[in-house]
CSV table of C-alpha atoms in Angstrom, one decimal:
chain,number,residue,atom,x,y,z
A,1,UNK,CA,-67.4,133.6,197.8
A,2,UNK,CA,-65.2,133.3,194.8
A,3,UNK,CA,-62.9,136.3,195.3
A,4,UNK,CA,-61.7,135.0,198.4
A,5,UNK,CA,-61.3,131.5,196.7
A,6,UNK,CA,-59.0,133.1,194.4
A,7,UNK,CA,-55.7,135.1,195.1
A,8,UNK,CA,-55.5,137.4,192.3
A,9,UNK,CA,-59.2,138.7,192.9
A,10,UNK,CA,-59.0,138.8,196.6
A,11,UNK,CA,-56.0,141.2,196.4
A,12,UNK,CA,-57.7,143.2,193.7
A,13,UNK,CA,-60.9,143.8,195.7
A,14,UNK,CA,-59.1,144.9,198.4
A,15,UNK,CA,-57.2,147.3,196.6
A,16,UNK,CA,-58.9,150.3,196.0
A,17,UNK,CA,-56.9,151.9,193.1
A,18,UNK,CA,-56.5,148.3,191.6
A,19,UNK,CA,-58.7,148.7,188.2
A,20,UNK,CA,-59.8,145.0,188.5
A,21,UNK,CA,-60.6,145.8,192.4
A,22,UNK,CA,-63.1,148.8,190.9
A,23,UNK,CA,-64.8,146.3,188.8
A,24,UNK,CA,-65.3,143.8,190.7
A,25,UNK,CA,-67.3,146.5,193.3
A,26,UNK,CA,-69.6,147.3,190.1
A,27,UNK,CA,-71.7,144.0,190.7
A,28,UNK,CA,-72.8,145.4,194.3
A,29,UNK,CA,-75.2,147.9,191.9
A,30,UNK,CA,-76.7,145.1,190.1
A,31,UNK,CA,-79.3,144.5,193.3
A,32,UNK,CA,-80.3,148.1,192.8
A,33,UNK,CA,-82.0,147.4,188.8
A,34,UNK,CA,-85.1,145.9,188.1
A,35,UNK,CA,-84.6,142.3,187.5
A,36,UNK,CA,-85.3,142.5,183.7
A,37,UNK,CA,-82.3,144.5,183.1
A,38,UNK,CA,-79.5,142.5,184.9
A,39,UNK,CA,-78.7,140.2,181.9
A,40,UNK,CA,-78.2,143.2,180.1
A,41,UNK,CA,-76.0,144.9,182.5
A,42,UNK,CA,-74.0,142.0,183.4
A,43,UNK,CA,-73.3,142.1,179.8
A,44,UNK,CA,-71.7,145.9,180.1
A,45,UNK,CA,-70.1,145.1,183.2
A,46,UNK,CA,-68.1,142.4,180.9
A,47,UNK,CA,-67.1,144.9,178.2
A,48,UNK,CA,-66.4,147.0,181.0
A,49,UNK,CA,-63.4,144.0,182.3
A,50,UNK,CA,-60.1,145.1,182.7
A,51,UNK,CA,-58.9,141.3,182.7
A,52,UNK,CA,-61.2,138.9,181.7
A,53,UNK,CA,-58.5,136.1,182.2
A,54,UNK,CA,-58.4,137.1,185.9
A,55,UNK,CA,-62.1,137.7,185.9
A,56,UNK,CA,-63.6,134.5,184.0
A,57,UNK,CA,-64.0,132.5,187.3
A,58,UNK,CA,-66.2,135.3,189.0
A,59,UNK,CA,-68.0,136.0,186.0
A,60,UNK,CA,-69.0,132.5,185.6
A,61,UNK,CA,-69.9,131.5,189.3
A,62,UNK,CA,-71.8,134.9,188.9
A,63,UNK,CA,-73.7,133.7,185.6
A,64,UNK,CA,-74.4,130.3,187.1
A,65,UNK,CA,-75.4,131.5,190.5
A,66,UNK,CA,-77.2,134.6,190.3
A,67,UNK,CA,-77.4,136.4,186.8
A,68,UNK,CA,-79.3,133.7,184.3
A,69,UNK,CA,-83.4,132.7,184.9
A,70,UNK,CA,-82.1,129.4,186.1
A,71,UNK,CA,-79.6,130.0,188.4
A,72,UNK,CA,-79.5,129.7,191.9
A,73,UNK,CA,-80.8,132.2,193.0
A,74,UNK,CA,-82.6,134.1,189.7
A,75,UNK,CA,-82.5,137.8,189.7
A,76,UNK,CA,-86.1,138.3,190.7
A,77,UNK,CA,-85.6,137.3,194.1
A,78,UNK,CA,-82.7,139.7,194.6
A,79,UNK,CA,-83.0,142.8,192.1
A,80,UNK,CA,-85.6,145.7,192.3
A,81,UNK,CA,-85.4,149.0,191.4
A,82,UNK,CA,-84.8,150.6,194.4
A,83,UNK,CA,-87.4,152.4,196.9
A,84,UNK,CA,-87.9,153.3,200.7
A,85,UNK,CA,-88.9,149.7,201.7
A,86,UNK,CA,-86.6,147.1,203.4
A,87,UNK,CA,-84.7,145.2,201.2
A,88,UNK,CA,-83.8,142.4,203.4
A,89,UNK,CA,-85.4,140.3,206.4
A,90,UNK,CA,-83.6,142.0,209.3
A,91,UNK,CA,-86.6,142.9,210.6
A,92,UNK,CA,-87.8,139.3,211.6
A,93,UNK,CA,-84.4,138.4,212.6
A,94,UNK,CA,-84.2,141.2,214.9
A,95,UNK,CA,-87.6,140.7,216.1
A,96,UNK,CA,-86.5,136.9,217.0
A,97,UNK,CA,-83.1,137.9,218.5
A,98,UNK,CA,-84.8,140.7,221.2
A,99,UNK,CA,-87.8,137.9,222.0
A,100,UNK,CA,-85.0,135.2,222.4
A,101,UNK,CA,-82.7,137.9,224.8
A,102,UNK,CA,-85.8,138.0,226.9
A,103,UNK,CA,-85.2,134.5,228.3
A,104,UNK,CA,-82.3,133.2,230.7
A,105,UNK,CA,-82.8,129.6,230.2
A,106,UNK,CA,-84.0,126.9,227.5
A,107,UNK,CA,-87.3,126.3,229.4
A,108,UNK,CA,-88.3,130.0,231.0
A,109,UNK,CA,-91.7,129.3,233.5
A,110,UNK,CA,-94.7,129.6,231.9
A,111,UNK,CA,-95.6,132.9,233.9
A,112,UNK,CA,-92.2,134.5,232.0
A,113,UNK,CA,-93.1,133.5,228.7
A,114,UNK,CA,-96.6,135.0,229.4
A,115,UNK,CA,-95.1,138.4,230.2
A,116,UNK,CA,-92.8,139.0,227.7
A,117,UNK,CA,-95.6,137.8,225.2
A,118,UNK,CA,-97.9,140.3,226.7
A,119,UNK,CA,-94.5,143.0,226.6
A,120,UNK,CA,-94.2,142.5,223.1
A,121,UNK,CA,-98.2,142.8,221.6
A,122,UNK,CA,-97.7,146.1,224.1
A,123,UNK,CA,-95.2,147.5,221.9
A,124,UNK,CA,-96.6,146.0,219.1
A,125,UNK,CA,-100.3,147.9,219.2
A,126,UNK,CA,-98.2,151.2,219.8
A,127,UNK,CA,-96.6,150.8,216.8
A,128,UNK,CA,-99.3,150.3,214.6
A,129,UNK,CA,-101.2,153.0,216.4
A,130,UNK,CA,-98.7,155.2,215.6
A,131,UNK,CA,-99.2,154.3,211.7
A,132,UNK,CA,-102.3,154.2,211.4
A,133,UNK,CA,-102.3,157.5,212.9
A,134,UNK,CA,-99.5,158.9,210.9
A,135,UNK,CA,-97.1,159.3,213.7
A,136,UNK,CA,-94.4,156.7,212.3
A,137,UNK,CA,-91.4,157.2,210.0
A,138,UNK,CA,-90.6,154.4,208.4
A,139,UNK,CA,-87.0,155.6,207.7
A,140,UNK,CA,-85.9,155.9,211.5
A,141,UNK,CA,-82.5,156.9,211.0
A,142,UNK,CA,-81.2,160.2,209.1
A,143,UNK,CA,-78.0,157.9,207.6
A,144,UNK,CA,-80.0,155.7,206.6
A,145,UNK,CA,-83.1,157.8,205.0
A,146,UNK,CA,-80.3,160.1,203.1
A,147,UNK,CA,-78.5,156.8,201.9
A,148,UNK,CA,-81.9,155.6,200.4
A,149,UNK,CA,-83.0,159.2,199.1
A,150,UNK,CA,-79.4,159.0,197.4
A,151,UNK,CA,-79.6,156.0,195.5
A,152,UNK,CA,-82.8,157.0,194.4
A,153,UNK,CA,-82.0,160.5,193.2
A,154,UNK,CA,-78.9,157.7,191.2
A,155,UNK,CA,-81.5,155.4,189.6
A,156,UNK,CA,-83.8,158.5,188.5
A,157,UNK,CA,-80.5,159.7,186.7
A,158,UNK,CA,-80.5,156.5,185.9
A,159,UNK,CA,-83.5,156.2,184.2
A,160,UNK,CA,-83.3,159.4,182.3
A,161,UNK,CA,-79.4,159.3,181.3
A,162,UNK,CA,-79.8,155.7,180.6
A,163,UNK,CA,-76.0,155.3,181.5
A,164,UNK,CA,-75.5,151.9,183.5
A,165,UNK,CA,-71.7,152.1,184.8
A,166,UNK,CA,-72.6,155.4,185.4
A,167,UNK,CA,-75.0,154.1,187.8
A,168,UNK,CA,-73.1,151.0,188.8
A,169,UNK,CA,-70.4,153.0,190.4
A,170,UNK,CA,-72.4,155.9,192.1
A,171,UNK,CA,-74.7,152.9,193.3
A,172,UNK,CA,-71.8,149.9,194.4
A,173,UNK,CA,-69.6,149.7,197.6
A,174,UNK,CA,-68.5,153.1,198.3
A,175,UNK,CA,-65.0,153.5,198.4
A,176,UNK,CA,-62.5,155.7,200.0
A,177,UNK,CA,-62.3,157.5,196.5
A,178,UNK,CA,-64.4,157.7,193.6
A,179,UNK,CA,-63.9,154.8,191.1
């Protein structure tokens, strides 16, 4: 990524009472809006720069890659407003990685494939058993389930206070200290 690229920004970001550093960790919020509003807040982030002469080359890899309809990769595919489902694809990757750890070599016998096959639709029926019978929390982990009730307790504020850096920086990389 860019900060790494550059000196100035990489020692910044890793500097947790640098005020540049603080910015920079603003943008991590941006995923956490609904995708209509990140031009916008992009925009405040901006007036919000402590240097934009150090800044200029994240700001514009950031316009051309993720912030403008055309980019890259166009905010709709990565900002949402945020809520108690997954936000990334871990779960297939996962899925892949324990089916994959099943086998010892790149051409298990047949029998072997048949069994870990008839392992995982196993586990797979309990699962949606327990859903459909109410018996599944979706949010398996405490950390995780207070994490998500958190920023969402941040974005109602949000909503209501309507101030974004506000938001930005309860919602970014948490630091060692409030920025």
């Amino acid at each position: 990524m860019v900060i790494n690229g550059d000196s100035n920004l990489r020692n910044a970001y890793k500097d947790n009472n640098n005020e540049l550093g603080k910015w920079l960790k603003l943008f991590y919020g941006l995923s956490f809006l609904p995708s209509d509003e990140i031009e916008d807040a992009f925009l405040a982030l901006i007036a919000e720069c402590p240097s934009l002469e150090e800044a200029h080359v994240f700001t514009d890899y950031l316009v051309s890659t993720y912030i403008v309809p055309d980019s890259l990769f166009p905010p709709y595919l990565w900002a949402q407003e945020p809520s108690v489902n997954p936000r990334t694809t871990n779960g297939p990757e996962s899925f892949h990685r324990t089916y994959n750890g099943q086998f010892y070599s790149p051409h298990p016998p047949t029998h072997v494939v048949l069994s870990v096959l008839k392992e995982t639709q196993a586990q797979t029926l309990t699962i949606i058993n327990s859903i459909k019978n109410n018996e599944h929390n979706p949010i398996a982990k405490k950390k995780n389930k207070s994490k998500i009730e958190l920023t969402l307790q941040n974005y109602n504020d949000y909503k209501k206070n309507k101030d974004l850096i506000s938001y930005l920086r309860k919602t970014g990389i948490p630091t060692k200290e409030k920025i």
